[in-house]
Coordinates of C-alpha atoms in Angstrom, one line a residue:
X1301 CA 154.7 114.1 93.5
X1302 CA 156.4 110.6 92.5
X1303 CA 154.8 107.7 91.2
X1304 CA 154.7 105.3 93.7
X1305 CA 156.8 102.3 92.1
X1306 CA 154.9 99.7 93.4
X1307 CA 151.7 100.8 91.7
X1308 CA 153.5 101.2 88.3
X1309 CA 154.8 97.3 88.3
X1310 CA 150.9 96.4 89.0
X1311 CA 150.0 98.4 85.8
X1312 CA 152.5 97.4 83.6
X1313 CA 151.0 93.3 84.1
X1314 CA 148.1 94.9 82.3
X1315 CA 144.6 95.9 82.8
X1316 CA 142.9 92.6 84.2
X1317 CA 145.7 92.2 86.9
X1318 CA 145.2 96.0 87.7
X1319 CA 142.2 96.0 88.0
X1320 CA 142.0 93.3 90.5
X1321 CA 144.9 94.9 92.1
X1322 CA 142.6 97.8 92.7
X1323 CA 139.6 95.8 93.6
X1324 CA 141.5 95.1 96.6
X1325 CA 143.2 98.0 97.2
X1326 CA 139.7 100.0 96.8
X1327 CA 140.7 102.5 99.3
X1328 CA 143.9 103.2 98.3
X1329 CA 145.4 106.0 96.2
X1330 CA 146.7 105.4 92.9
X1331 CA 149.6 107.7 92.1
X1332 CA 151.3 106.8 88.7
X1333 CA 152.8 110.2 88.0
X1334 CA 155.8 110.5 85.6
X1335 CA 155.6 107.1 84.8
X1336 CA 156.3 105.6 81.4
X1337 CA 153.1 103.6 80.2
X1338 CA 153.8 104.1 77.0
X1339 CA 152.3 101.6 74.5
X1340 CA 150.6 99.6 77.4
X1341 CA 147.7 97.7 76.9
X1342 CA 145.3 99.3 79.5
X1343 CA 141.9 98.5 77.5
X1344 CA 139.3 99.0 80.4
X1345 CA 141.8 99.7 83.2
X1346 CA 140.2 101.7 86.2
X1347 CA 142.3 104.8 86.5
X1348 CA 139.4 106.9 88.2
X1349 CA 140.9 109.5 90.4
X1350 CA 144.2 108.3 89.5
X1351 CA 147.3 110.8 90.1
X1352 CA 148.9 110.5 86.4
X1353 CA 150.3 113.8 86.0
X1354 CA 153.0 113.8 83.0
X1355 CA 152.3 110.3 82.6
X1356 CA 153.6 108.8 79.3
X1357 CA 150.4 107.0 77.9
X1358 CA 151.9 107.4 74.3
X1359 CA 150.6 104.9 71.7
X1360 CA 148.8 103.2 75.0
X1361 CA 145.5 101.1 74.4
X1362 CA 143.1 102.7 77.0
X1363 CA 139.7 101.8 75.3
X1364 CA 136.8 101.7 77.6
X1365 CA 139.1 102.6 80.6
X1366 CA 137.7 105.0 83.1
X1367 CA 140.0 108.1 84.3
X1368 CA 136.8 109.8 85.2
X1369 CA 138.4 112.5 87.9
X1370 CA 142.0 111.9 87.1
X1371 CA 144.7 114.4 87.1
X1372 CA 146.3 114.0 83.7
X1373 CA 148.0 117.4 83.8
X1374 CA 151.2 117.5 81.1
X1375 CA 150.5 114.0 80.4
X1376 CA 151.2 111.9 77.1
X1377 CA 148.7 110.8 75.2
X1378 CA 149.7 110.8 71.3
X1379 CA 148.4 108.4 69.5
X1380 CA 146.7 106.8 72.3
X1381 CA 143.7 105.4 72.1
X1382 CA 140.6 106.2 74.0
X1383 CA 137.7 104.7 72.2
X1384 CA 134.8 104.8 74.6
X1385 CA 137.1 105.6 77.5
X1386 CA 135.5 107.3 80.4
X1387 CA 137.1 110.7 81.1
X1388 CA 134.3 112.9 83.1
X1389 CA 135.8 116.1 85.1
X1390 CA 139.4 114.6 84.1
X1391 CA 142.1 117.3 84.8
X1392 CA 144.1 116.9 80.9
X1393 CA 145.2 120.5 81.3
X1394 CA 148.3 120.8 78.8
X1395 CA 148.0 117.3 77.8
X1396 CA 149.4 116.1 74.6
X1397 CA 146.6 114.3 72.9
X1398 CA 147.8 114.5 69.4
X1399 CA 146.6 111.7 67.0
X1400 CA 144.5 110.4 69.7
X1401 CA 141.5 108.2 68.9
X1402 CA 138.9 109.2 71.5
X1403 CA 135.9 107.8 69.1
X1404 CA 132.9 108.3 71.4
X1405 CA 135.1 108.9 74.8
X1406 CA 133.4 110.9 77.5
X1407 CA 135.0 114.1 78.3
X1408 CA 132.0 115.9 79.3
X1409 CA 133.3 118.5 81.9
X1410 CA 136.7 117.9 81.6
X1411 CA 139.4 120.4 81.6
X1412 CA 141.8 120.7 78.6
X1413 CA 142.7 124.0 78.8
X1414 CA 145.8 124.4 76.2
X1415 CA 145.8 120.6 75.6
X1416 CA 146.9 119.5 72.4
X1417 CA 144.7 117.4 70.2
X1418 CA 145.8 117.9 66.7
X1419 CA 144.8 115.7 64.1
X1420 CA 142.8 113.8 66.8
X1421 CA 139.5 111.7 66.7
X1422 CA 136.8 112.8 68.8
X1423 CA 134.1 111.7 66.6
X1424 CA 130.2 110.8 68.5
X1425 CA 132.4 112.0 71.7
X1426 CA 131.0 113.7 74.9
X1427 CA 132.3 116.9 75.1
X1428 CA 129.0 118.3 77.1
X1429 CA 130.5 121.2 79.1
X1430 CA 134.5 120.6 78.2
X1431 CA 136.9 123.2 78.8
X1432 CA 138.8 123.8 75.8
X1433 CA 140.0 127.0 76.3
X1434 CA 143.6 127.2 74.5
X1435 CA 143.5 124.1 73.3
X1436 CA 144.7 123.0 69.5
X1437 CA 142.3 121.3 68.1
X1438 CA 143.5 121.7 64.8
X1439 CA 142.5 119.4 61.8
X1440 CA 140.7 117.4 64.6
X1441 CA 137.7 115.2 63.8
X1442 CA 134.9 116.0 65.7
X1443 CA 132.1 114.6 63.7
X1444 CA 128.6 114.4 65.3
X1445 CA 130.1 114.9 68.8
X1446 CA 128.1 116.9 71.4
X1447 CA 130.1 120.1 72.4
X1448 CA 127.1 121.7 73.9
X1449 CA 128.0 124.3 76.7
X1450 CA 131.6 123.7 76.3
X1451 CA 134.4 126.2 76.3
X1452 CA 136.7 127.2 73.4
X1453 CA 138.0 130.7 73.8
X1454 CA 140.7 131.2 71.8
X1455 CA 141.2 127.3 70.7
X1456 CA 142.5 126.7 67.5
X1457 CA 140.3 124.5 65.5
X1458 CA 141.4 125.3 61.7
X1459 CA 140.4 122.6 59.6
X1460 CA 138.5 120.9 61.7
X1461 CA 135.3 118.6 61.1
X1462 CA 132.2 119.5 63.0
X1463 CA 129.8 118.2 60.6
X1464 CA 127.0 117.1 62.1
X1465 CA 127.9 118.0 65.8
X1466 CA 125.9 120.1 68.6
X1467 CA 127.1 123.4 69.8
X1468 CA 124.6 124.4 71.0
X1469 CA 125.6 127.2 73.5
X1470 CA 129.0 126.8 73.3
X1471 CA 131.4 129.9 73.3
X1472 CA 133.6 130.0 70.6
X1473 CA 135.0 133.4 71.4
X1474 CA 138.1 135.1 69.4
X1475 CA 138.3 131.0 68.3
X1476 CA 140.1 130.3 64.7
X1477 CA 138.0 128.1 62.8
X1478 CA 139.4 129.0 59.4
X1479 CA 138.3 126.4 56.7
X1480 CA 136.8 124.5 59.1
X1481 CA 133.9 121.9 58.8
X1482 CA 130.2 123.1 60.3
X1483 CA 127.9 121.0 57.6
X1484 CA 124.9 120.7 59.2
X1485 CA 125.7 121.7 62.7
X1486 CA 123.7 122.3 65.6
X1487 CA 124.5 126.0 67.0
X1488 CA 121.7 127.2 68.6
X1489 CA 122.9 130.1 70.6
X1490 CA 126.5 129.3 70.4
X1491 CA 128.3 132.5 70.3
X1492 CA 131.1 133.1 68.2
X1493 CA 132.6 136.5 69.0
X1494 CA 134.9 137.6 66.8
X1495 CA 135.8 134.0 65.7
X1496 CA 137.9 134.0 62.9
X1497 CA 135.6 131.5 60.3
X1498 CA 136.8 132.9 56.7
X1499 CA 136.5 130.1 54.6
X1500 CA 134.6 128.1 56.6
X1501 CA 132.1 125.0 55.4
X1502 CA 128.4 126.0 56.8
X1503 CA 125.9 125.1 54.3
X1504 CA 122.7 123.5 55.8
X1505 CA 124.1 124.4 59.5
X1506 CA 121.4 125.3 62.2
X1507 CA 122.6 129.2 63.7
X1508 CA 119.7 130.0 65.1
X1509 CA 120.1 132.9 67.7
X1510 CA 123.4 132.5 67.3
X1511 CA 126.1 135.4 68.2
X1512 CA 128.3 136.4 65.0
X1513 CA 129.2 139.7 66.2
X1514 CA 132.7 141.3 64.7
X1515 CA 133.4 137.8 63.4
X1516 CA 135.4 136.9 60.4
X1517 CA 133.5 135.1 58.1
X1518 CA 134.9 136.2 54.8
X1519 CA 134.2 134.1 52.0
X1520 CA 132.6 130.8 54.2
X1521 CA 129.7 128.9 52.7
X1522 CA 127.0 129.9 55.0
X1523 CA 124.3 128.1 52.2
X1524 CA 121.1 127.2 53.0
X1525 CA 121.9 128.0 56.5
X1526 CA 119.2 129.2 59.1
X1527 CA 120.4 132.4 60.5
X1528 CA 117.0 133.5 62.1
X1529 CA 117.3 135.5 65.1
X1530 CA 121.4 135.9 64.9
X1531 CA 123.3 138.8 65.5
X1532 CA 126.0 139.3 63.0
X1533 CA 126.6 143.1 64.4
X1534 CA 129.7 144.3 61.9
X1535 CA 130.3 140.9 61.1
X1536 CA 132.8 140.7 57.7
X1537 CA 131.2 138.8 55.2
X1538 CA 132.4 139.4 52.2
X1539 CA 132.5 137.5 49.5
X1540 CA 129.9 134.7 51.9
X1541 CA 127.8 132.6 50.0
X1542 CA 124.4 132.9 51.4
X1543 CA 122.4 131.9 48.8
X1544 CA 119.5 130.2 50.1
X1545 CA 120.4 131.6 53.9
X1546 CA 117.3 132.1 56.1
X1547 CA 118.3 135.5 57.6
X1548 CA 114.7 136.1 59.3
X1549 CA 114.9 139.2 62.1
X1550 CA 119.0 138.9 61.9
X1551 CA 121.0 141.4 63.1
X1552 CA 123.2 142.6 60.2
X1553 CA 123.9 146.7 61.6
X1554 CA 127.3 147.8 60.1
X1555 CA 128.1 144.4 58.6
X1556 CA 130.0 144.2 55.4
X1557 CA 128.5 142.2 52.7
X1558 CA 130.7 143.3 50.0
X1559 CA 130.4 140.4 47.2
X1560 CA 128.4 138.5 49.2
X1561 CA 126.0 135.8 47.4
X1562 CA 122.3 136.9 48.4
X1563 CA 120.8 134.4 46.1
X1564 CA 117.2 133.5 47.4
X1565 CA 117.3 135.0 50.5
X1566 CA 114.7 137.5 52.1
X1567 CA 115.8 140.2 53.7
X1568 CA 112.5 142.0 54.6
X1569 CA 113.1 141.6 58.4
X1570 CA 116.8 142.2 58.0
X1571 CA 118.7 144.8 60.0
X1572 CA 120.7 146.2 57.9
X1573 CA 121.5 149.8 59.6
X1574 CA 124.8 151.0 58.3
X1575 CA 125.5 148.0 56.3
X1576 CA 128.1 147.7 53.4
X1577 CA 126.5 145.9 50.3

């Protein structure tokens, strides 16, 4: 589907003539696809519902805009930014959002399935419900954002900074989170199946009822964590500093704790059936 050419000479006068544009042209369908927007200023633009599939938003300024329902699939986004931009149930399936600075953006129930976001900035964002299945997340910043319910199957988030956030009930599923950032965290029942966290940053994180089974969580800091209630069922934690854990009525059957740290925790109402210590 082509953009229609018309529609891309109203955007490129900038956002206060678009919008206008569109204020008058309520009922009409905005279809910007392929177009090159790159390094436009959009800063509040209304883009909702907008057809802007392989789009070039690179370097754009689209603060405060709202693409809530757009179809963004294969577009460019690197280095845009996104601060506070409104991007509810947006399609940004294999969108390149590398370097991006989507500082307290809404993205809850979006779809980024395989999107690329490395190295970007998603801090205090709204990721309630995302889909992130795929997706690279790698070295992004996701400080204090709220990722609760959201999907990240098999994402790659090595290196990245959660400090702080909420993931609660989030699935995090053969995920690679190697070395990445959890201080302090919110997890209540997020499950982490077979997620590959060996070196990861824990301490102080909240992993209540939280589902560690067959993961990978050699060597992480995992100090002063509260691990009541979570099932860590053959989980590989060896060399894991737990010192300090609370590990109240975890599951630990056939994990391996070889070299773990078990300074100052109680494990009277452990289960460790078949464990390796």
């Amino acid at each position: 589907m082509m953009a229609n050419l018309e529609q891309v000479a109203q955007a490129k006068q900038g956002a206060a003539y678009w919008n206008q544009w569109r204020v008058y042209h309520g009922q009409v369908g905005v279809n910007l696809s392929d177009a090159n927007l790159r390094g436009l200023d959009l800063k509040t633009a209304n883009l909702t519902s907008a057809f802007l599939q392989r789009v070039d938003l690179s370097y754009a300024q689209l603060d405060r805009a709202n693409l809530s329902y757009a179809d963004l699939d294969q577009a460019q986004l690197h280095r845009a930014e996104l601060s506070g931009a409104n991007l509810h149930q947006a399609n940004l399936s294999n969108a390149d959002l590398s370097r991006g600075n989507l500082v307290g953006a809404n993205l809850s129930q979006a779809n980024l399935l395989t999107a690329n976001l490395n190295e970007a900035s998603l801090n205090h964002a709204d990721l309630i419900q995302a889909n992130f299945i795929g997706a690279n997340l790698a070295q992004a910043h996701l400080k204090a954002a709220d990722l609760s319910s959201a999907q990240f199957k098999q994402a790659n988030l090595r290196g990245a900074n959660l400090s702080n956030a909420n993931l609660a009930q989030s699935h995090f599923y053969y995920a690679n989170l190697y070395q990445a950032e959890l201080i302090n965290a919110h997890s209540y029942q997020a499950n982490f199946y077979k997620a590959n966290l060996i070196e990861a940053h824990c301490n102080g994180a909240s992993l209540l009822n939280c589902n560690f089974s067959e993961a990978n969580l050699m060597k992480a800091d995992l100090r002063f964590t509260t691990l009541q209630k979570a099932n860590l069922y053959r989980a590989d934690l060896r060399g894991a500093n737990l010192t300090g854990a609370i590990l109240d009525r975890a599951n630990l059957m056939g994990a391996n704790l070889q070299g773990a740290c078990l300074r100052h925790v109680n494990l009277d109402r452990v289960d460790l059936t078949d464990a390796i210590l």
